[in-house]
Every structure is written in structure tokens, then in C-alpha cells.
Short mmCIF file of C-alpha atoms in Angstrom, two decimals:
data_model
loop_
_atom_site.label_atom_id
_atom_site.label_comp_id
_atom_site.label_asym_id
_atom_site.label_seq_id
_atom_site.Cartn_x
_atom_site.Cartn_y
_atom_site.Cartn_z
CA UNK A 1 33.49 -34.05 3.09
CA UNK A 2 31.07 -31.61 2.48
CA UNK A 3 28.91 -28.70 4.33
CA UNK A 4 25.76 -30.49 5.43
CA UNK A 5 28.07 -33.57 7.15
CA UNK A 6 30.78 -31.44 8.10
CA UNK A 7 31.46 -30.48 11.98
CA UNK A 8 33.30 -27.21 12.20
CA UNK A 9 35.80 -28.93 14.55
CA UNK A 10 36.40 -31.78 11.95
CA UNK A 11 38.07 -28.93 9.72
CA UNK A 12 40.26 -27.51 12.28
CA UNK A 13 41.56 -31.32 12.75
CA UNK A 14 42.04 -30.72 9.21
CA UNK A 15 43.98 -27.92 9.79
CA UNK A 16 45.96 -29.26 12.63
CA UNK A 17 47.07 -31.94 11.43
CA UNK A 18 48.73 -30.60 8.24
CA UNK A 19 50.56 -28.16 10.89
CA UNK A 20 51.48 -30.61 13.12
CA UNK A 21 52.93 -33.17 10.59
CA UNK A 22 55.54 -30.21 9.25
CA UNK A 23 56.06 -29.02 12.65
CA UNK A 24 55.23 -25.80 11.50
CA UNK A 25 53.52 -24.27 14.94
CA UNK A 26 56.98 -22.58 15.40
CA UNK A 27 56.19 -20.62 12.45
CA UNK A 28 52.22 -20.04 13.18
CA UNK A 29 52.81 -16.98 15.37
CA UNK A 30 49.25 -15.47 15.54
CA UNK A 31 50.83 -12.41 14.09
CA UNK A 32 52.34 -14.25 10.75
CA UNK A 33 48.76 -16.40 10.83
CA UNK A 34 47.18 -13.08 10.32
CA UNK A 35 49.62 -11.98 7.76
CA UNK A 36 49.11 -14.93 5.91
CA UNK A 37 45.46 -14.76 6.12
CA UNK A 38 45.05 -11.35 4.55
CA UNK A 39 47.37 -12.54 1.96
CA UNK A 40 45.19 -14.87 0.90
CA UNK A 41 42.35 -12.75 1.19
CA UNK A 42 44.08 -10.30 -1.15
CA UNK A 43 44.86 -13.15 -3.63
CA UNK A 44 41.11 -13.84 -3.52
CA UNK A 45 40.20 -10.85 -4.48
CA UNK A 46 42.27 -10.67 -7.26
CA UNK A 47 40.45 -12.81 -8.87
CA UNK A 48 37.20 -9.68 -9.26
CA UNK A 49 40.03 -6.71 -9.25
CA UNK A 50 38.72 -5.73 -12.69
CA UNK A 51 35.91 -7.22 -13.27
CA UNK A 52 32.29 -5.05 -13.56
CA UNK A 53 29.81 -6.25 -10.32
CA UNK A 54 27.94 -8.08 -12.53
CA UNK A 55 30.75 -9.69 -14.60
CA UNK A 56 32.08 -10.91 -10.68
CA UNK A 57 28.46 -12.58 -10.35
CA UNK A 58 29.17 -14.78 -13.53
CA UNK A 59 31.96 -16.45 -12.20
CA UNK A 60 29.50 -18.83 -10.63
CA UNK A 61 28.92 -20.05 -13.77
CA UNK A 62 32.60 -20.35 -15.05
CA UNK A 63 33.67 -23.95 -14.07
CA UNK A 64 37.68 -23.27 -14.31
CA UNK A 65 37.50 -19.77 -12.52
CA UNK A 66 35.57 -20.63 -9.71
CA UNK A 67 37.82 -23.50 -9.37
CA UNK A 68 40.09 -20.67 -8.68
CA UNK A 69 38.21 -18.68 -6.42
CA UNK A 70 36.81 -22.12 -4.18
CA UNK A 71 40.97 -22.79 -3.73
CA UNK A 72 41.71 -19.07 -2.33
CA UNK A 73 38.43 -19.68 -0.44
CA UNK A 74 40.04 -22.63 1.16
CA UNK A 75 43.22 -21.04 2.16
CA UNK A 76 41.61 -18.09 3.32
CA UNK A 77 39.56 -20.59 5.50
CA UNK A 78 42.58 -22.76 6.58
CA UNK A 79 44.30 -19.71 7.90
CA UNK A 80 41.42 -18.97 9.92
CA UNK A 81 41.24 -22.08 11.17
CA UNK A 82 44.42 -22.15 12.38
CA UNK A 83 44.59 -19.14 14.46
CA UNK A 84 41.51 -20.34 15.84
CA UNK A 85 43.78 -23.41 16.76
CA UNK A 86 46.57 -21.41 17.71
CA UNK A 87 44.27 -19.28 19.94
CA UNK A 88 41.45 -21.68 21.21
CA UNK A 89 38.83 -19.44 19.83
CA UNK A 90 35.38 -21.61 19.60
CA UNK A 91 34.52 -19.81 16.10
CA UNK A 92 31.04 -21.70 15.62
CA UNK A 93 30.71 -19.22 19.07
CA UNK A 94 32.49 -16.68 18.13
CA UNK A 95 30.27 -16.52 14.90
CA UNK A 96 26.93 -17.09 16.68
CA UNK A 97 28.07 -13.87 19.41
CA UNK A 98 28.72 -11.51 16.35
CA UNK A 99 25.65 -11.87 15.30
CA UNK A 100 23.66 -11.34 17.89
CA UNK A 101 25.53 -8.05 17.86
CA UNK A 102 25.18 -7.40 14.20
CA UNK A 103 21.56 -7.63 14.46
CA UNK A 104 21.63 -4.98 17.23
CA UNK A 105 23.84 -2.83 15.03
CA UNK A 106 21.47 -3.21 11.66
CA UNK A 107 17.81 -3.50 12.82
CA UNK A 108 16.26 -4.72 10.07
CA UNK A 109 13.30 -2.29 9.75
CA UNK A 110 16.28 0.81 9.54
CA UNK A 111 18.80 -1.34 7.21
CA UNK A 112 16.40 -3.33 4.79
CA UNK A 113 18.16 -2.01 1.37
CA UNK A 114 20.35 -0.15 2.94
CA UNK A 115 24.26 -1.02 3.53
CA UNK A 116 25.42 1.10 6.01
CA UNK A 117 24.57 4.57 7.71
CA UNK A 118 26.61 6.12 5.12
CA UNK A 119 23.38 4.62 2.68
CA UNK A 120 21.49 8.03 1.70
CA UNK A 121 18.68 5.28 0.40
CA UNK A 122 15.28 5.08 2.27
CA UNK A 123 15.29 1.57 4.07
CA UNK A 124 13.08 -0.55 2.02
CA UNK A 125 14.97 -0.61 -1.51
CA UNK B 1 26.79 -23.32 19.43
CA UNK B 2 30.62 -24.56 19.42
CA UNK B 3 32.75 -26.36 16.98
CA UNK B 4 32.31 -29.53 18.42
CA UNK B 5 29.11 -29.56 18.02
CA UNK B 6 27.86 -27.05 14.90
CA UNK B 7 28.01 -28.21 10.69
CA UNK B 8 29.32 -25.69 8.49
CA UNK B 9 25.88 -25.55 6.72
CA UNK B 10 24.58 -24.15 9.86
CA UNK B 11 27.11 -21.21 10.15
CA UNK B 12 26.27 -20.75 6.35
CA UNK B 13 22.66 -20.44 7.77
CA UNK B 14 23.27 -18.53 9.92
CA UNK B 15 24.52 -15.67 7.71
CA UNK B 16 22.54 -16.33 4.39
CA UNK B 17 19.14 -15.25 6.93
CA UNK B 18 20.63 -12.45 8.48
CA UNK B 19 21.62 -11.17 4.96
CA UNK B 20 18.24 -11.88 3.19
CA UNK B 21 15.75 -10.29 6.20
CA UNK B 22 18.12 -7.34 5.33
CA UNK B 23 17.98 -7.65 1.65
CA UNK B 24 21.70 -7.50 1.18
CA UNK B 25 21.91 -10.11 -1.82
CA UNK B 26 22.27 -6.92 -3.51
CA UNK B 27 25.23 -5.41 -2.25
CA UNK B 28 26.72 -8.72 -1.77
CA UNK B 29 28.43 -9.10 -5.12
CA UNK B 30 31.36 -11.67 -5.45
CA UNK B 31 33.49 -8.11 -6.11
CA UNK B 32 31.78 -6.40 -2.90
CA UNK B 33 32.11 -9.72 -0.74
CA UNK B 34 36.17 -10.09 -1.28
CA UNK B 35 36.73 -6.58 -0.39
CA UNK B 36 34.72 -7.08 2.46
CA UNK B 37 36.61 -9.97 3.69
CA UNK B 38 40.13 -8.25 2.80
CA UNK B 39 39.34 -5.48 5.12
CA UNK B 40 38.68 -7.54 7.92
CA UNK B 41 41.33 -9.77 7.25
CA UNK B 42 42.91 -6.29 7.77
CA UNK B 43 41.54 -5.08 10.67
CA UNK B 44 42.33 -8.77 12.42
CA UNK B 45 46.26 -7.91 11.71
CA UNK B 46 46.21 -4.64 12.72
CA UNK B 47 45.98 -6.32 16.50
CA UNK B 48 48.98 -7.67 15.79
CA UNK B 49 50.74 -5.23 13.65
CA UNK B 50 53.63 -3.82 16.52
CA UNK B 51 53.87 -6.90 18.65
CA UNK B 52 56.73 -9.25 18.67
CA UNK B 53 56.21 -12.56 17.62
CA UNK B 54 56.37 -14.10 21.26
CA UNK B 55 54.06 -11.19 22.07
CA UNK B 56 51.24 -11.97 19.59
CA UNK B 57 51.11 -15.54 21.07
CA UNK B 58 50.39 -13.87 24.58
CA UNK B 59 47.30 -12.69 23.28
CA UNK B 60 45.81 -16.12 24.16
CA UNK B 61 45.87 -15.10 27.82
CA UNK B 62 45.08 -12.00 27.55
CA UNK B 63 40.57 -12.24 27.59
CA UNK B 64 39.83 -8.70 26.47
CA UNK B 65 42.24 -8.92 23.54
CA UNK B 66 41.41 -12.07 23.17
CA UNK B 67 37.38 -11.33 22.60
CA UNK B 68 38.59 -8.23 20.56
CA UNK B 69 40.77 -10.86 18.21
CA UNK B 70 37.85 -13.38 18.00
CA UNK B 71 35.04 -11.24 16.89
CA UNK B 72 37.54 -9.93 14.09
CA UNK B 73 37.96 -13.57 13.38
CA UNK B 74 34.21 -13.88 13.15
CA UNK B 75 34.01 -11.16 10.59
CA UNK B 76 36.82 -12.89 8.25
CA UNK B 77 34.36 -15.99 8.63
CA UNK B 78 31.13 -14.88 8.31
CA UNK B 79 32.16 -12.75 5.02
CA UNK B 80 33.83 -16.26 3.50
CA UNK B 81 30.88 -18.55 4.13
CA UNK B 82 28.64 -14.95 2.43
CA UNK B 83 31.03 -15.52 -0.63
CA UNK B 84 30.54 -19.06 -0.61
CA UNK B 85 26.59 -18.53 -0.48
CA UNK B 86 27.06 -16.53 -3.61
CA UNK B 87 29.27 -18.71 -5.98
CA UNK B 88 27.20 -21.91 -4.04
CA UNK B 89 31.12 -23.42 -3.26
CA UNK B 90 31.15 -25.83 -0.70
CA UNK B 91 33.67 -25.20 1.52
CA UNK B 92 34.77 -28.24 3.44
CA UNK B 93 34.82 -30.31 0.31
CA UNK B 94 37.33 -26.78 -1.46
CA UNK B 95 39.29 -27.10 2.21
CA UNK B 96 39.94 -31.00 2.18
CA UNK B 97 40.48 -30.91 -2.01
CA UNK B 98 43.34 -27.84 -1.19
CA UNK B 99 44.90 -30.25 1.54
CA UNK B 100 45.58 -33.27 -0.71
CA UNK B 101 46.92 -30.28 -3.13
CA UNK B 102 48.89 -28.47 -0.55
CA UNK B 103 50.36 -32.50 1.55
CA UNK B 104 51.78 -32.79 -2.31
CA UNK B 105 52.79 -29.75 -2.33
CA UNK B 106 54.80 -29.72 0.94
CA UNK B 107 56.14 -33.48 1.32
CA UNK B 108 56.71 -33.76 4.94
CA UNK B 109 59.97 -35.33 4.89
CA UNK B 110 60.87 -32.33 2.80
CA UNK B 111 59.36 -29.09 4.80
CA UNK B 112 59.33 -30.87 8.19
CA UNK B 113 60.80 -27.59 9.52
CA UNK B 114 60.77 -25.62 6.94
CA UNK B 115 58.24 -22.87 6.22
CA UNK B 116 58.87 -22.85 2.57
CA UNK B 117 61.12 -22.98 -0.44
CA UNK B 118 62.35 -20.05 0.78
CA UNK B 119 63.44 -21.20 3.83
CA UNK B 120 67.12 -22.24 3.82
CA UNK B 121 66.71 -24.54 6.90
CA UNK B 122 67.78 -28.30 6.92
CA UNK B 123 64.02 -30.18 7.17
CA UNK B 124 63.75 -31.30 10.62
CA UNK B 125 65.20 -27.96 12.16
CA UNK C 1 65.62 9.65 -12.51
CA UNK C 2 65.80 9.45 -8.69
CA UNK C 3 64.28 10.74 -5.40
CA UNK C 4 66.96 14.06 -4.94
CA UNK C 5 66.04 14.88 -8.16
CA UNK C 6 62.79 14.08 -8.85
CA UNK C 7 59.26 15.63 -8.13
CA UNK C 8 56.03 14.04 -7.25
CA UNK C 9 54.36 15.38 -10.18
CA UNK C 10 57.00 14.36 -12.51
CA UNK C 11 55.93 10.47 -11.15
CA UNK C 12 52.33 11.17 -11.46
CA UNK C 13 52.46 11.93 -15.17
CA UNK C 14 54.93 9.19 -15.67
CA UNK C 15 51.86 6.91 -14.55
CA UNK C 16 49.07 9.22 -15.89
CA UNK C 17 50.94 8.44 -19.52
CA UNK C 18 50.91 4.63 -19.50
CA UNK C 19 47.52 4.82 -18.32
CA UNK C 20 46.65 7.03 -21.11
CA UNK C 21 48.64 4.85 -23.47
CA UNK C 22 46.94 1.41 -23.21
CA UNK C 23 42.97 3.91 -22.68
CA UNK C 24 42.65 2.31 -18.97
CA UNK C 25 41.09 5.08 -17.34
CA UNK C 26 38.20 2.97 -18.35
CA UNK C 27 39.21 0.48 -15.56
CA UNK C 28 39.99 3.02 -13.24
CA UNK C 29 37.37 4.03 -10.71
CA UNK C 30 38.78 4.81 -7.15
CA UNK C 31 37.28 1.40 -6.35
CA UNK C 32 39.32 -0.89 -8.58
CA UNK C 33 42.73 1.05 -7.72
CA UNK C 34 41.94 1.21 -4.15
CA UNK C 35 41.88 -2.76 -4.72
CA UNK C 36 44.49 -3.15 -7.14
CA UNK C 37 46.95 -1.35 -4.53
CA UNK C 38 45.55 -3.44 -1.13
CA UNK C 39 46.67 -6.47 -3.75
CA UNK C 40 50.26 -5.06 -4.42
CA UNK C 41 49.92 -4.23 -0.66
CA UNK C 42 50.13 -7.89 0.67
CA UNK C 43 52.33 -9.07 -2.61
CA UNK C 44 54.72 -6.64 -0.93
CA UNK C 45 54.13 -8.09 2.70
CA UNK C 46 54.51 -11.75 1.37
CA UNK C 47 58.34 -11.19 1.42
CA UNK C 48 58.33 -10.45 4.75
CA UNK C 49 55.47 -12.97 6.22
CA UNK C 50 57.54 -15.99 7.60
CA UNK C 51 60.82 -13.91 8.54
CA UNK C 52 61.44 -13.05 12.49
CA UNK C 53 61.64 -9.02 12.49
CA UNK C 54 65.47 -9.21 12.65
CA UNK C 55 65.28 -11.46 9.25
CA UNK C 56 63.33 -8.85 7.42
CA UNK C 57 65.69 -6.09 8.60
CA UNK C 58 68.47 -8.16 6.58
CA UNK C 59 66.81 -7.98 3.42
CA UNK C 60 68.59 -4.60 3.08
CA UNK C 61 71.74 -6.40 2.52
CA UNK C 62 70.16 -8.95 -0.02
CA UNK C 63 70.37 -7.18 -3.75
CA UNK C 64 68.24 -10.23 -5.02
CA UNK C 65 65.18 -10.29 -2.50
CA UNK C 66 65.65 -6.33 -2.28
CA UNK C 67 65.40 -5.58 -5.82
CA UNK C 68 62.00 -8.06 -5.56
CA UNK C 69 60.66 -5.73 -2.92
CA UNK C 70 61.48 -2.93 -4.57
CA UNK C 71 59.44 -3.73 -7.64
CA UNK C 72 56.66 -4.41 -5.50
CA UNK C 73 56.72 -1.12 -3.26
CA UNK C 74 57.01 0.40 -7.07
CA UNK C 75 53.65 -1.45 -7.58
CA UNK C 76 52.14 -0.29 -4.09
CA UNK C 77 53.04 3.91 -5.31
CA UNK C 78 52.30 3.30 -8.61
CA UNK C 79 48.43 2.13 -7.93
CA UNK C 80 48.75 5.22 -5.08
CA UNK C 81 49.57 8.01 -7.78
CA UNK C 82 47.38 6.51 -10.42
CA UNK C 83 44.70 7.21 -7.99
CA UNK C 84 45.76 10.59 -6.61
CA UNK C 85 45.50 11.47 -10.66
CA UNK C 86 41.92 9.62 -10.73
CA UNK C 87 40.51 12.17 -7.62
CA UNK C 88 42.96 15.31 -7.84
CA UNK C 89 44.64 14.64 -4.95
CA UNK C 90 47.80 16.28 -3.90
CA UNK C 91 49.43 13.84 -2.56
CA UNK C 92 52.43 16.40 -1.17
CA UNK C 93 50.08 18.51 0.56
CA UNK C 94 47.67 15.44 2.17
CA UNK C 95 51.33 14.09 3.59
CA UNK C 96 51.76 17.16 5.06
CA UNK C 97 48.33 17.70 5.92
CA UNK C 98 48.41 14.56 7.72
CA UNK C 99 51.66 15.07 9.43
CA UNK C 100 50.43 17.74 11.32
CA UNK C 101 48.04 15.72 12.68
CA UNK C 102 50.17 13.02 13.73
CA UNK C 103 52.11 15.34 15.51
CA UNK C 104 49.14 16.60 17.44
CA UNK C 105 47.88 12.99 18.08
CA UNK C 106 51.36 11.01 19.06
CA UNK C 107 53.30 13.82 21.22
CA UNK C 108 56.80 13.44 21.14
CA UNK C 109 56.99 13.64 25.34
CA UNK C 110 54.53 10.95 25.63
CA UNK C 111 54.89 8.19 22.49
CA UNK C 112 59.09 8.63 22.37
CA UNK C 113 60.03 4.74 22.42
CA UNK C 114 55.88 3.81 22.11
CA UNK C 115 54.18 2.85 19.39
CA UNK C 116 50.96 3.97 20.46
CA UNK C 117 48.16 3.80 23.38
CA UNK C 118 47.94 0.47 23.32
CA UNK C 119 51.61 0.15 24.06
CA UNK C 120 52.29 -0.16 28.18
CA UNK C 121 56.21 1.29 28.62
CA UNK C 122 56.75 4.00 29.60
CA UNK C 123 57.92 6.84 27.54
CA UNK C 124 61.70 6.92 26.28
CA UNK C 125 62.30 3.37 26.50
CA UNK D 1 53.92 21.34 -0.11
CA UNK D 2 52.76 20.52 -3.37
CA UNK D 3 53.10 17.86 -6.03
CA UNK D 4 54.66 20.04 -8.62
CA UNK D 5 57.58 21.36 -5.90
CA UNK D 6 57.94 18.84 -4.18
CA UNK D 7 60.75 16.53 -4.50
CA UNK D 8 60.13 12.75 -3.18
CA UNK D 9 63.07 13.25 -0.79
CA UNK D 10 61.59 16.08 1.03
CA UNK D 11 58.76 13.34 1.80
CA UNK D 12 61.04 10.70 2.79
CA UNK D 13 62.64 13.00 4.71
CA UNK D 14 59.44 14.42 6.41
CA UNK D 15 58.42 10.28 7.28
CA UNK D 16 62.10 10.27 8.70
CA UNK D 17 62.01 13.09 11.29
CA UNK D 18 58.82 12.00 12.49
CA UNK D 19 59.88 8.86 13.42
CA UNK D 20 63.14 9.40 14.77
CA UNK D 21 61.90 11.99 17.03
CA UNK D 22 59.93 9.34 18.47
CA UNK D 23 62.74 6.49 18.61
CA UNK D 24 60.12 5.07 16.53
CA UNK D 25 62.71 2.82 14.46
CA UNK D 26 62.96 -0.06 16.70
CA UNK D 27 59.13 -0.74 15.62
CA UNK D 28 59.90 -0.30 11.70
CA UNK D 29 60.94 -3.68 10.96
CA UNK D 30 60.22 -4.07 7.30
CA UNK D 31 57.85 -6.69 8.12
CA UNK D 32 56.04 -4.42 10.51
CA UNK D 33 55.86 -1.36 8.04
CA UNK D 34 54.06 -4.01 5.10
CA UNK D 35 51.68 -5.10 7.82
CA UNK D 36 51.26 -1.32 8.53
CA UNK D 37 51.33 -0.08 5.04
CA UNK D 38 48.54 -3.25 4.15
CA UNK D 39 46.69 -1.99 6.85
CA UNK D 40 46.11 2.02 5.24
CA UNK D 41 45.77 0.24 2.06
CA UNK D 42 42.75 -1.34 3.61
CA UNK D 43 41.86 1.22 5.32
CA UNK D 44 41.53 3.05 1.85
CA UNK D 45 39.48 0.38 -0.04
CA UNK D 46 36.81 0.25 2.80
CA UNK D 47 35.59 4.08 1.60
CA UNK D 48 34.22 1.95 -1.72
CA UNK D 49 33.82 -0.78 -0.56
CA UNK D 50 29.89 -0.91 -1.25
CA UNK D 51 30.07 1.67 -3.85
CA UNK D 52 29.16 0.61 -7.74
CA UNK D 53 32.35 1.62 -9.77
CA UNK D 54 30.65 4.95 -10.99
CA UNK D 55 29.37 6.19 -7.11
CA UNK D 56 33.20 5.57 -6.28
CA UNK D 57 34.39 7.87 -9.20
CA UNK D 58 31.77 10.71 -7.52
CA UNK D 59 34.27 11.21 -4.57
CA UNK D 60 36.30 13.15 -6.79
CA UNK D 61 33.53 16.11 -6.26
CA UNK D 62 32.52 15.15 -2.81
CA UNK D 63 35.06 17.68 -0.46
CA UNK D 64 34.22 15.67 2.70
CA UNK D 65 34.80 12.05 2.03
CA UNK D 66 37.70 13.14 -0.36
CA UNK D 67 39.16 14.26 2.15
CA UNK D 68 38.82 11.69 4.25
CA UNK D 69 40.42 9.63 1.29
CA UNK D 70 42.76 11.85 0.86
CA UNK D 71 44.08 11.11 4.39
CA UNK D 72 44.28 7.36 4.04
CA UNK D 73 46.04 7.74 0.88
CA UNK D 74 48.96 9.75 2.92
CA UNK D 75 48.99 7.44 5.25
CA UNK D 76 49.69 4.41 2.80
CA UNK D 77 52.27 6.83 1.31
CA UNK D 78 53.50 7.63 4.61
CA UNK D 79 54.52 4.09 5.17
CA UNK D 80 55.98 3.36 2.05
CA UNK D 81 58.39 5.80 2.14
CA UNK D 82 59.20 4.28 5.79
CA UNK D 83 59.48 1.15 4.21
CA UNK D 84 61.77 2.72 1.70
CA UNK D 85 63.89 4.73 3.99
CA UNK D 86 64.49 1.44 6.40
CA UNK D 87 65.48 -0.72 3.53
CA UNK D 88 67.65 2.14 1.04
CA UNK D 89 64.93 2.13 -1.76
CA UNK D 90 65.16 5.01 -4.54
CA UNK D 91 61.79 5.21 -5.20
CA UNK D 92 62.10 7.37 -7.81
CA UNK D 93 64.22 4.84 -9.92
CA UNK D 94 61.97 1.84 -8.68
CA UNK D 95 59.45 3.02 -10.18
CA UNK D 96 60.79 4.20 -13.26
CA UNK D 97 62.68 0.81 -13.82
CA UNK D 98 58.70 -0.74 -13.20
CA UNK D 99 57.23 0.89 -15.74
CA UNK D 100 59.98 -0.09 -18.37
CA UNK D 101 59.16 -3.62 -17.53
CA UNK D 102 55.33 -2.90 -17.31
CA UNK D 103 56.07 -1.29 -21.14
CA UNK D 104 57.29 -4.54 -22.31
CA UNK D 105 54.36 -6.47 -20.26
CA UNK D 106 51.66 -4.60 -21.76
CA UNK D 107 52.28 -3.75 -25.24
CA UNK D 108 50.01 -0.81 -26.53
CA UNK D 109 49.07 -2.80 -29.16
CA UNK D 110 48.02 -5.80 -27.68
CA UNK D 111 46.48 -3.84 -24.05
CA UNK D 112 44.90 -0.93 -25.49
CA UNK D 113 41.24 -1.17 -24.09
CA UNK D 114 41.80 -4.57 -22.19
CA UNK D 115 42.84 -4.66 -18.79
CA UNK D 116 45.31 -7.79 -18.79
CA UNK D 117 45.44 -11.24 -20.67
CA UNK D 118 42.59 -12.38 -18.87
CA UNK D 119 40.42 -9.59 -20.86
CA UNK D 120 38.59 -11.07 -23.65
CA UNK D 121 37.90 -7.62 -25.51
CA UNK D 122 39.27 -7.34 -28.77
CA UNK D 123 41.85 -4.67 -28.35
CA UNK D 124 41.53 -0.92 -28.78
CA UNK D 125 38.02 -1.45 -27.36
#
């Protein structure tokens, strides 16, 4: 499996499948999904907690700890998955809808360099 | 787009362009990224944060609460497959790897029932 | 030392000295405690992420899983204090500060037996 | 109020009368106050979010987005002395029996200048 082959839906099979198998939809509530998904978020970010911005760019280049980060990736990402199965969200949709509203939100020609409104920068930066 | 139909390079795409015309790459340290996605993993809960179990499943029904849930769900997504950009992780190859991990981790025969360790269930409950 | 007895400033300097101790002001900008405590946040909210509501209520009665709950809502005001003493905060007063507010934004009359707008009973359920 | 008067029972009791005037104890399930209190914690976090670590140690002499800080920091603290007061917790003594055990963790000796084991610094750096 990778990216390029990958169909979105192929991972949620994924997903379902693991659930299914343990019976464990009795248990996927969408409330404790979304608990569990922003505790795996939280362990993901663990992994940068102290580090310096730059130091956090250099894990990229540290075999064994982004080993560590692609895992909490994954369970961040099967979590997701499976309150979009719990749900029936389309998220390839849901995605593709958000960001036709982000782009209304940060026009590029005010945003360019800049984060946020809360960005005292000039756009441009 | 829809799941059915979409590759997970193309939702990675989709958010690499929108955060290079705004010259994000910046701001969008490994560090930066994972707080990012922590928050809205966050702000997805917080839907569900008073609601009784049976309650949060309702929320499938329910299309304004529903659209509210998904674009928070779009959020969680688009800031993983940002992070992934960054550390170059592919994330259907990290998702199937954790499954082979996680159907060793959890035998079937064993959690078939059971949420966890924790759980002091019988399997099969 | 217990909470009769014991003032808020008397925990902040027991924090303020360890981090003094071991020189980790150093690691302590707003930003890395604000994520250290969202970490301790969900470590905390991992005891209670599978249980039905009425299961978590229990773990009053459970000296083993309390005690582990306990250390981790330690963890939660620990990273809290450490960064009222980063910013000068007050921490007494902002309660208070904020507790007016809450009055003025959840009316007794209105909210008694809701948790908020979003909730549809009527009052005094 | 203030930190230096204030004993951490007058909070708890403060969190208390609030919610009982409101019959708002049928909602604090300890799961729901963790998914609450993880909620203010991320609420807190998102104010540095894009901040380098030095911008986020500026707050400190900023009065208006202090303050706003300083309100999401009562709130966290708000809910974990709910948390405490549903499930009996002396904070006080929690947290004084966490840093004994965070004493023994992090020997001055061995942690002065790094932030953890994973810090390769030589210590007293």
C-alpha cells in the first residue's frame, strides 16, 4: 500500500475491518472515537513537546524517531477513519468542501506570509 | 471528489498547494503542525463533550450537526496529511504497517469483545 | 500538606523550586507548557475513554485506578501553575474573574438542569 | 482572591457552588469533565500555537492577550478542581506526593539543563 495507489475508501476497509473482526462498534461511540482521536493526537505531539522548531524539522531525518511519529500518524488517521465509518462522512468530500472555504477565509494576496489575522506581518513575507 | 473514488496522494495535493500559494511551509513546522492537529482533534470532541453515548451516535441523523462534525473532521485530516508532507511519511503504507502491529497486538479470539486489557469482560461479550 | 490547609501560592513555589532546581525555565516558554499540559490533559482522559459515564463515576471507589488519576490531574495543575509562574498570572483572582462571568453567561433560572444552549430541555430538569 | 490567601479549598469550593446551583452534577461524569478539562487545555495551546517559543514568552507583557490566557487557564483549573471534587481528590497532597516521585525521576544531577532522557545535552548545560 502506499499514497499514489491508495483509494481513500480502501483505508477505511482497513479500518473496518479491524473493528468489525473484534466486534468493537459497541465501543466506537462517536463520542469515545473522538476521545480516542485527540489522544492520539496528543501522543503525537509529544513526540516535538520540547523540542526547538527547527530541532522538530530534523526528525525527518532521524530514521528511528520518525518511525515513531509515522505510527502516531497512523492511529491518529485510523481514528479518523473510523468515525468517518461510524458516521458515513465522505472525507475525500468533506476535505475538498473545507477547502473551498479555507480559500475564501485566507485569500492568498491578504495571507501570503501571514498565519492568521492575529499576523501583525505585511502579507508577502 | 469521494472516497470511492479519490488516492490519498490527491488529498495530500490538495493541501501541499493551498499551503505553498500561501507560503505557509514556514509556519508549518513538525512542532506547529501537531499542535495544530491537537486542537482540532479538540474542537471535534467538544461536539460531543455533554452527550450520552447513545446520543453522540444520533448525530448521524442529525444534517446540521452532522456538516458541523465533518468539517471538524476535515481539519483533523487536512493538518495530518500537512504533517505527513513535512516528514515525507507515507501514510497508507504507516496505516496498513500499524494494523499488522495492532491484529498482533489485539488477537481476535482474545479482545473479541473486549476494548482492552483493561476491560474485565469475557472475549465474546 | 492538603487543600484546607494549603494556599495556591504555597503550590506555585513548590513547582517554581523544582523548576529552578533542574535550570528548566530554559524549556519553559508559554508554548511548550501550554503543550506539555494538553499532553497530561488526554493522559488524564485516557482512564476514562472506553468507560460508559456510570463506569467512570465508579472510579471513586477504586484506590488503584484513583490514585492513577490522581497523579495525572497532579500532572494537568502542575504544568497549569508552572505556567501561571512563567506569565504572572494569579491564578485565584482569574478563577474568580472568570466566575463572574459564568454567572452572567449561564443564568441559574435558565441553564438549572442544562448544560448549555445547545442543550434542548427545558430548565430544571 | 489571590494566590497568596487563597486556600485551594476556597476554589474547589467556588467550582462546587457553581455547579450545584445549576444541578449541573448529572453532566460531571469524570469522563465528561477530562473531555471538558482537554478541551480548555486546548483551548489554551491554540493562543501559541503559531508563535516561535520566544513571541510566546512576550504575552507575559502583552495585557490583552494575557488576559485572554489568563481566562483559559481558569477555565482548565476550573475543571480540574470539578474533576477533583466529583472523584474526592486532595489536590494539595496529589501534587505534593508527584513531585516526590518527579524528585526521584529527575535527579538534579543527572536533569540539570536537559529536559528528559531523550535530551542529549551534557548536563548542567
Amino acid at each position: 500500500m502506499n499514497d499514489e495507489a491508495t483509494r481513500v475508501a480502501e483505508l477505511r476497509t482497513l479500518v473496518r475491518e479491524f473493528v468489525d473482526e473484534r466486534n468493537w462498534r459497541q465501543f466506537h461511540t462517536p463520542k469515545n472515537i473522538s476521545m480516542a482521536l485527540a489522544i492520539e493526537a496528543a501522543e503525537l505531539m509529544e513526540h516535538f513537546q520540547w523540542l526547538e522548531p527547527g530541532e522538530s524539522r530534523a526528525v525527518a531525518d532521524e530514521p528511528e524517531k520518525l518511525a515513531a511519529v509515522a505510527e502516531e500518524l497512523a492511529d491518529v488517521l485510523c481514528y479518523a477513519l473510523a468515525l468517518a465509518n461510524e458516521l458515513n462522512v465522505d472525507v475525500a468530500r468533506a476535505m475538498a468542501d473545507k477547502m473551498v472555504k479555507n480559500r475564501r477565509k485566507y485569500p492568498v494576496e491578504e495571507f501570503r506570509g501571514r498565519y492568521g489575522p492575529e499576523d501583525r506581518r505585511e502579507p508577502n513575507s
